[in-house]
Amino acid sequence: MLGWLAALPSALALALAPPAGACTSFLLKAADGSRVYGRTLEFGFPLESEAIVIPRHYAARATGPDGKPTWSWKSRYAIAGLNAFGLPVVVDGLNEKGLAGGILYFPGFAGYADPETADPKMADPRHALAPWDFLTWALGNFASVAELRAALDTISIVDVVQPTLGVVPPFHYTLHDASGASLVVEPIGGRLEVRDNPLGVLTNAPTFDWHLTNLRNYVKLSPVEAPALKIGGETFAPLGAGSGLLGVPGDTTPPSRFVRAVALTLAAAPQKDAAETVRLAEHILNNFDIPLGQARPSPKETSRFEYTQWTSIADLSGRVYYVKSYDNQTLRSIDLGKVELEGRSVRAAPLRPSSRAAPVEFPKH
């Protein structure tokens, strides 16, 4: 059974936690046309995420401005993904039709509709979603990016305080489907800014169009080794491999991670199928892993660190969702072709830690 707010720190303690802003996501294409989506999730305190399966025809509920349930819908498609705070909604997920996506933090730029001042259609409770409801609505009701895009003008995302956080969480959203189509949805100035994403990459603030402009500062990056330079009879060859990517920013700010994700995904050699591309995605995602202590809000802080709580990978063609957590680096899977997709309730499984490394096993003589 899902515990809505059970065993969580107080809202005050969470409000004092450092802001989060280090999620990184991308899409890869295999040689056979398969698509694989990957992302990391960083936050400044434990989100207590569980792996969940939301069944077909599940009666999902939107949360209104007063924190009470407003309108509801029955989902068309089952979803596998990860939640937060024990809630029956996904922070990241994949549906049975191959539509996948995630919620990424968007501080300083998210601007939701105000239900008190928005136009009547957008303020109507039948059309309003809390920021954390949007992804569950999208994955539960649509089979492709095109279907979702066509329906975005029927809903709004409104200012709603998340009870556990004690604030309105600033989000934007990345969506991908099995055809390779990608979409970025950003609530800005009370409206939804929707853009195709030909690169398949998204991080955090600023806005997506800003990140695209910033790439113009890195147009000379290449996976090809730089040639040696000759000056006055002396030859200066690059030191070691990787000189083509010299200048890729290595810090954990959203602009730097965006550039790095684009560089690494474009440089990666396409693998033959989804299974090999899942492994490739895992290797690329390792470049964005933030260990405890690397990102801290102040020199005196010794406990509240932003860190990579989990990493997810979705095979959009095979409909398999994978996850590994900070304290269990084994990649575990939910195969939507094998799990029960019917039912009345959300099923949840904790991301249990691995207490020790497994020994290497040698064959017996």
Coordinates of C-alpha atoms in Angstrom, one line a residue, residues 8-365:
L8 CA 8.7 11.8 6.0
P9 CA 10.6 14.7 7.5
S10 CA 8.6 17.7 8.5
A11 CA 7.7 20.3 5.9
L12 CA 9.9 22.8 7.7
A13 CA 12.9 20.6 7.5
L14 CA 12.3 20.0 3.8
A15 CA 11.9 23.7 3.1
L16 CA 15.3 24.3 4.5
A17 CA 16.9 21.8 2.1
P18 CA 19.1 23.1 -0.7
P19 CA 17.3 23.7 -4.0
A20 CA 17.6 20.9 -6.6
G21 CA 18.7 21.5 -10.1
A22 CA 20.9 18.8 -11.5
C23 CA 18.7 16.4 -13.4
T24 CA 20.0 15.4 -16.8
S25 CA 18.1 13.6 -19.6
F26 CA 18.6 12.4 -23.2
L27 CA 17.5 10.1 -25.9
L28 CA 19.6 7.7 -27.9
K29 CA 18.9 5.9 -31.2
A30 CA 20.1 2.3 -32.0
A31 CA 21.2 1.2 -35.4
D32 CA 18.0 -0.8 -35.7
G33 CA 15.9 2.3 -35.0
S34 CA 15.1 1.5 -31.3
R35 CA 15.0 4.5 -28.9
V36 CA 16.3 4.5 -25.4
Y37 CA 15.7 7.4 -22.9
G38 CA 17.9 8.0 -19.9
R39 CA 18.0 10.5 -17.0
T40 CA 19.3 11.1 -13.5
L41 CA 17.4 12.5 -10.6
E42 CA 19.2 14.7 -8.1
F43 CA 17.7 16.4 -5.0
G44 CA 19.0 17.8 -1.7
F45 CA 17.2 15.4 0.6
P46 CA 15.8 11.9 0.1
L47 CA 12.6 11.7 -2.0
E48 CA 11.9 8.2 -0.8
S49 CA 11.2 7.1 -4.4
E50 CA 9.6 3.8 -5.1
A51 CA 9.2 1.8 -8.3
I52 CA 5.5 1.8 -9.2
V53 CA 3.2 0.4 -11.8
I54 CA 0.0 2.4 -12.4
P55 CA -2.5 0.1 -14.1
R56 CA -4.8 0.7 -17.1
H57 CA -8.1 2.4 -16.3
Y58 CA -6.7 3.7 -13.0
A59 CA -8.9 6.5 -11.5
A60 CA -6.2 9.2 -11.2
R61 CA -7.0 12.5 -9.4
A62 CA -5.7 16.0 -9.9
T63 CA -4.8 18.1 -7.0
G64 CA -6.5 21.6 -6.8
P65 CA -5.2 24.9 -5.4
D66 CA -6.6 24.1 -1.9
G67 CA -4.8 20.7 -1.9
K68 CA -8.0 18.8 -2.3
P69 CA -8.7 16.4 -5.2
T70 CA -10.5 18.2 -8.1
W71 CA -11.2 16.4 -11.4
S72 CA -10.3 12.8 -12.1
W73 CA -9.7 10.6 -15.2
K74 CA -9.3 7.0 -16.0
S75 CA -6.0 6.3 -17.6
R76 CA -5.9 4.5 -20.9
Y77 CA -2.5 3.1 -20.6
A78 CA -0.4 1.4 -17.8
I79 CA 2.7 3.2 -16.6
A80 CA 5.9 1.9 -15.0
G81 CA 8.1 4.5 -13.3
L82 CA 9.3 6.1 -10.1
N83 CA 7.4 8.3 -7.6
A84 CA 8.3 10.6 -4.7
F85 CA 6.9 11.0 -1.2
G86 CA 4.8 7.8 -1.6
L87 CA 2.4 9.5 -4.0
P88 CA 0.6 7.6 -6.7
V89 CA 2.1 9.7 -9.5
V90 CA 5.3 9.4 -11.5
V91 CA 8.3 11.7 -11.4
D92 CA 9.6 9.7 -14.3
G93 CA 8.1 6.8 -16.3
L94 CA 7.3 4.8 -19.4
N95 CA 3.8 3.7 -20.6
E96 CA 2.9 0.5 -22.4
K97 CA 2.8 2.3 -25.8
G98 CA 6.4 3.5 -25.6
L99 CA 5.8 7.1 -24.5
A100 CA 8.3 8.1 -21.8
G101 CA 9.2 11.2 -19.9
G102 CA 10.3 12.9 -16.8
I103 CA 9.8 15.9 -14.5
L104 CA 12.9 18.0 -14.2
Y105 CA 13.5 20.9 -11.8
F106 CA 13.1 24.4 -13.3
P107 CA 13.8 26.9 -10.5
G108 CA 13.5 30.6 -11.2
F109 CA 11.7 30.2 -14.6
A110 CA 8.6 28.1 -14.0
G111 CA 5.4 30.3 -14.1
Y112 CA 2.1 28.4 -13.7
A113 CA -1.4 29.6 -14.4
D114 CA -3.1 31.4 -11.5
P115 CA -6.5 29.8 -11.1
E116 CA -7.9 33.0 -9.7
T117 CA -6.9 35.2 -12.6
A118 CA -6.6 32.8 -15.6
D119 CA -9.3 32.8 -18.3
P120 CA -12.3 30.6 -17.5
K121 CA -11.3 27.6 -19.6
M122 CA -7.8 27.4 -18.1
A123 CA -9.1 28.0 -14.6
D124 CA -11.8 25.4 -14.8
P125 CA -11.0 22.5 -12.4
R126 CA -11.8 20.1 -15.1
H127 CA -8.7 21.3 -17.0
A128 CA -6.3 22.2 -14.2
L129 CA -3.4 20.0 -13.0
A130 CA -0.9 20.4 -10.1
P131 CA 2.7 20.5 -11.3
W132 CA 3.3 17.0 -10.1
D133 CA 0.1 15.6 -11.8
F134 CA 1.1 16.5 -15.4
L135 CA 3.4 13.6 -16.3
T136 CA 1.0 11.0 -14.9
W137 CA -1.8 12.5 -16.9
A138 CA 0.4 12.6 -20.1
L139 CA 1.7 9.0 -19.8
G140 CA -1.6 7.6 -18.8
N141 CA -3.6 9.0 -21.7
F142 CA -1.4 9.3 -24.8
A143 CA 0.5 6.9 -27.0
S144 CA 2.8 9.3 -28.7
V145 CA 4.3 12.8 -28.6
A146 CA 2.0 13.9 -31.4
E147 CA -1.1 12.8 -29.5
L148 CA 0.0 14.6 -26.4
R149 CA 0.9 17.8 -28.2
A150 CA -2.5 17.9 -29.7
A151 CA -4.1 17.8 -26.3
L152 CA -2.0 20.3 -24.4
D153 CA -4.4 23.2 -25.1
T154 CA -7.1 21.4 -23.1
I155 CA -5.3 21.6 -19.8
S156 CA -3.4 24.0 -17.7
I157 CA -0.8 23.6 -14.9
V158 CA -1.7 25.8 -11.9
D159 CA 0.0 27.1 -8.8
V160 CA -0.5 24.4 -6.1
V161 CA 1.6 24.1 -2.9
Q162 CA 3.1 20.6 -2.5
P163 CA 2.3 19.7 1.1
T164 CA 5.5 17.9 1.9
L165 CA 7.7 20.6 0.3
G166 CA 5.7 23.5 1.6
V167 CA 6.2 25.4 -1.7
V168 CA 4.9 25.3 -5.3
P169 CA 7.6 23.1 -7.0
P170 CA 9.1 24.6 -10.2
F171 CA 9.0 21.9 -13.0
H172 CA 9.4 21.5 -16.7
Y173 CA 8.9 18.3 -18.6
T174 CA 10.6 16.1 -21.2
L175 CA 8.7 13.6 -23.4
H176 CA 9.8 11.0 -26.0
D177 CA 8.2 8.3 -27.9
A178 CA 9.2 5.1 -29.8
S179 CA 9.3 6.9 -33.2
G180 CA 12.1 9.2 -31.8
A181 CA 9.9 12.3 -31.5
S182 CA 10.8 14.5 -28.5
L183 CA 9.0 17.3 -26.8
V184 CA 9.8 19.9 -24.1
V185 CA 6.9 21.4 -22.1
E186 CA 7.7 24.5 -20.0
P187 CA 5.2 26.5 -17.9
I188 CA 6.2 30.1 -18.4
G189 CA 4.1 33.2 -17.7
G190 CA 1.0 31.1 -17.0
R191 CA 1.1 29.3 -20.3
L192 CA 2.7 26.1 -21.6
E193 CA 5.6 26.7 -24.0
V194 CA 5.9 23.6 -26.2
R195 CA 8.9 22.9 -28.3
D196 CA 10.1 20.0 -30.4
N197 CA 13.5 18.7 -29.2
P198 CA 15.6 17.5 -32.1
L199 CA 18.6 16.9 -29.7
G200 CA 16.6 14.8 -27.2
V201 CA 18.5 16.5 -24.3
L202 CA 17.1 18.4 -21.4
T203 CA 18.6 19.6 -18.1
N204 CA 17.3 22.4 -15.9
A205 CA 17.0 26.2 -15.9
P206 CA 17.3 28.4 -17.9
T207 CA 14.7 27.8 -20.6
F208 CA 15.2 25.2 -23.4
D209 CA 15.6 27.9 -26.1
W210 CA 18.4 29.5 -24.0
H211 CA 20.3 26.2 -23.9
L212 CA 20.0 25.8 -27.7
T213 CA 21.5 29.3 -28.1
N214 CA 24.3 28.5 -25.7
L215 CA 25.4 25.6 -27.8
R216 CA 26.7 28.1 -30.3
N217 CA 29.6 28.6 -27.9
Y218 CA 30.7 25.0 -28.4
V219 CA 30.4 24.4 -32.2
K220 CA 34.0 23.2 -32.5
L221 CA 33.6 20.3 -30.2
S222 CA 34.1 16.9 -31.9
P223 CA 34.8 13.3 -31.1
V224 CA 37.7 13.4 -33.6
E225 CA 41.2 14.0 -32.2
A226 CA 42.6 17.4 -32.8
P227 CA 45.6 17.6 -35.2
A228 CA 49.0 18.5 -33.9
L229 CA 50.0 22.1 -34.0
K230 CA 53.4 23.2 -35.5
I231 CA 55.0 26.5 -34.3
G232 CA 58.5 27.6 -35.3
G233 CA 59.6 24.1 -36.1
E234 CA 58.2 22.6 -32.9
T235 CA 55.3 20.2 -33.0
F236 CA 52.7 20.2 -30.2
A237 CA 50.6 17.1 -30.2
P238 CA 47.5 16.6 -27.9
L239 CA 48.2 15.0 -24.6
G240 CA 46.3 11.7 -24.6
A241 CA 43.0 10.8 -26.3
G242 CA 39.9 12.9 -26.3
S243 CA 41.3 16.2 -27.6
G244 CA 38.4 16.7 -29.9
L245 CA 36.2 17.2 -26.9
L246 CA 38.6 19.5 -25.1
G247 CA 36.6 22.3 -23.7
V248 CA 33.5 20.3 -22.7
P249 CA 32.4 21.9 -19.4
G250 CA 32.7 19.5 -16.5
D251 CA 30.8 21.2 -13.7
T252 CA 27.3 20.3 -12.6
T253 CA 25.4 23.5 -13.5
P254 CA 22.5 22.9 -15.9
P255 CA 24.1 24.8 -18.9
S256 CA 27.3 22.7 -18.5
R257 CA 25.4 19.4 -18.2
F258 CA 23.3 20.3 -21.2
V259 CA 26.4 20.9 -23.4
R260 CA 28.1 17.8 -22.0
A261 CA 25.0 15.6 -22.6
V262 CA 24.7 16.8 -26.2
A263 CA 28.4 16.2 -26.8
L264 CA 28.4 12.7 -25.4
T265 CA 25.2 11.5 -27.0
L266 CA 26.3 12.8 -30.4
A267 CA 29.8 11.3 -30.0
A268 CA 28.6 7.9 -28.9
A269 CA 28.8 5.2 -31.5
P270 CA 25.2 3.8 -32.3
Q271 CA 24.7 0.3 -30.9
K272 CA 23.0 -2.4 -32.9
D273 CA 19.8 -2.7 -30.8
A274 CA 18.0 -1.6 -27.7
A275 CA 19.7 -4.0 -25.3
E276 CA 23.2 -2.6 -26.2
T277 CA 21.9 0.9 -26.2
V278 CA 20.6 0.5 -22.7
R279 CA 24.1 -0.3 -21.7
L280 CA 25.5 2.6 -23.6
A281 CA 23.0 4.9 -21.9
E282 CA 24.1 3.7 -18.5
H283 CA 27.7 4.6 -19.4
I284 CA 26.8 8.0 -20.5
L285 CA 24.6 8.6 -17.5
N286 CA 27.6 7.7 -15.2
N287 CA 29.1 11.0 -16.4
F288 CA 26.4 12.9 -14.6
D289 CA 26.4 11.0 -11.3
I290 CA 26.8 13.4 -8.3
P291 CA 28.2 11.7 -5.2
L292 CA 27.3 13.0 -1.7
G293 CA 29.4 16.1 -0.9
Q294 CA 30.2 17.2 -4.4
A295 CA 27.3 19.8 -4.4
R296 CA 26.7 21.5 -1.1
P297 CA 24.9 24.8 -0.3
S298 CA 27.6 26.2 2.0
P299 CA 31.1 25.5 3.3
K300 CA 29.8 24.6 6.7
E301 CA 27.1 22.2 5.4
T302 CA 28.0 18.6 6.3
S303 CA 24.8 16.7 5.8
R304 CA 22.4 18.2 3.3
F305 CA 23.9 17.5 -0.2
E306 CA 22.3 17.4 -3.6
Y307 CA 23.2 14.0 -5.0
T308 CA 22.0 11.5 -7.6
Q309 CA 19.3 9.5 -5.9
W310 CA 18.5 7.3 -8.9
T311 CA 19.1 6.9 -12.5
S312 CA 16.5 5.5 -14.9
I313 CA 16.6 4.2 -18.5
A314 CA 13.6 3.3 -20.7
D315 CA 13.7 1.1 -23.7
L316 CA 10.8 2.7 -25.7
S317 CA 10.6 0.0 -28.3
G318 CA 10.8 -3.0 -25.9
R319 CA 8.7 -1.3 -23.2
V320 CA 11.2 -2.0 -20.4
Y321 CA 11.9 0.5 -17.7
Y322 CA 15.2 0.2 -15.7
V323 CA 16.4 1.9 -12.5
K324 CA 19.4 1.9 -10.3
S325 CA 19.7 3.9 -7.0
Y326 CA 22.5 5.7 -5.2
D327 CA 23.0 2.8 -2.8
N328 CA 22.2 -0.1 -5.2
Q329 CA 24.0 0.3 -8.5
T330 CA 22.6 -2.8 -10.0
L331 CA 20.3 -2.0 -12.9
R332 CA 16.8 -3.5 -12.2
S333 CA 13.9 -3.7 -14.7
I334 CA 10.1 -3.5 -15.0
D335 CA 9.0 -5.2 -18.3
L336 CA 5.6 -3.9 -19.3
G337 CA 5.2 -6.9 -21.5
K338 CA 5.4 -9.2 -18.5
V339 CA 3.9 -7.5 -15.5
E340 CA 0.1 -7.4 -14.8
L341 CA -1.3 -4.1 -16.3
E342 CA -4.8 -4.4 -15.1
G343 CA -6.0 -3.6 -11.6
R344 CA -7.6 -1.0 -9.3
S345 CA -4.6 0.1 -7.3
V346 CA -1.0 1.3 -7.8
R347 CA 1.6 -1.3 -7.0
A348 CA 4.8 -0.1 -5.4
A349 CA 8.2 -1.6 -4.6
P350 CA 11.0 0.1 -2.5
L351 CA 14.4 0.7 -4.0
R352 CA 16.2 -1.4 -1.5
P353 CA 19.9 -0.7 -0.9
S354 CA 22.6 -3.3 -1.6
S355 CA 24.5 -3.9 1.6
R356 CA 27.6 -5.3 0.0
A357 CA 29.3 -6.0 -3.3
A358 CA 28.6 -9.5 -4.6
P359 CA 31.7 -11.7 -4.8
V360 CA 33.2 -12.7 -8.1
E361 CA 32.2 -16.4 -8.7
F362 CA 34.7 -18.6 -10.5
P363 CA 33.7 -22.0 -12.1
K364 CA 34.7 -25.0 -10.0
H365 CA 37.3 -27.4 -11.4

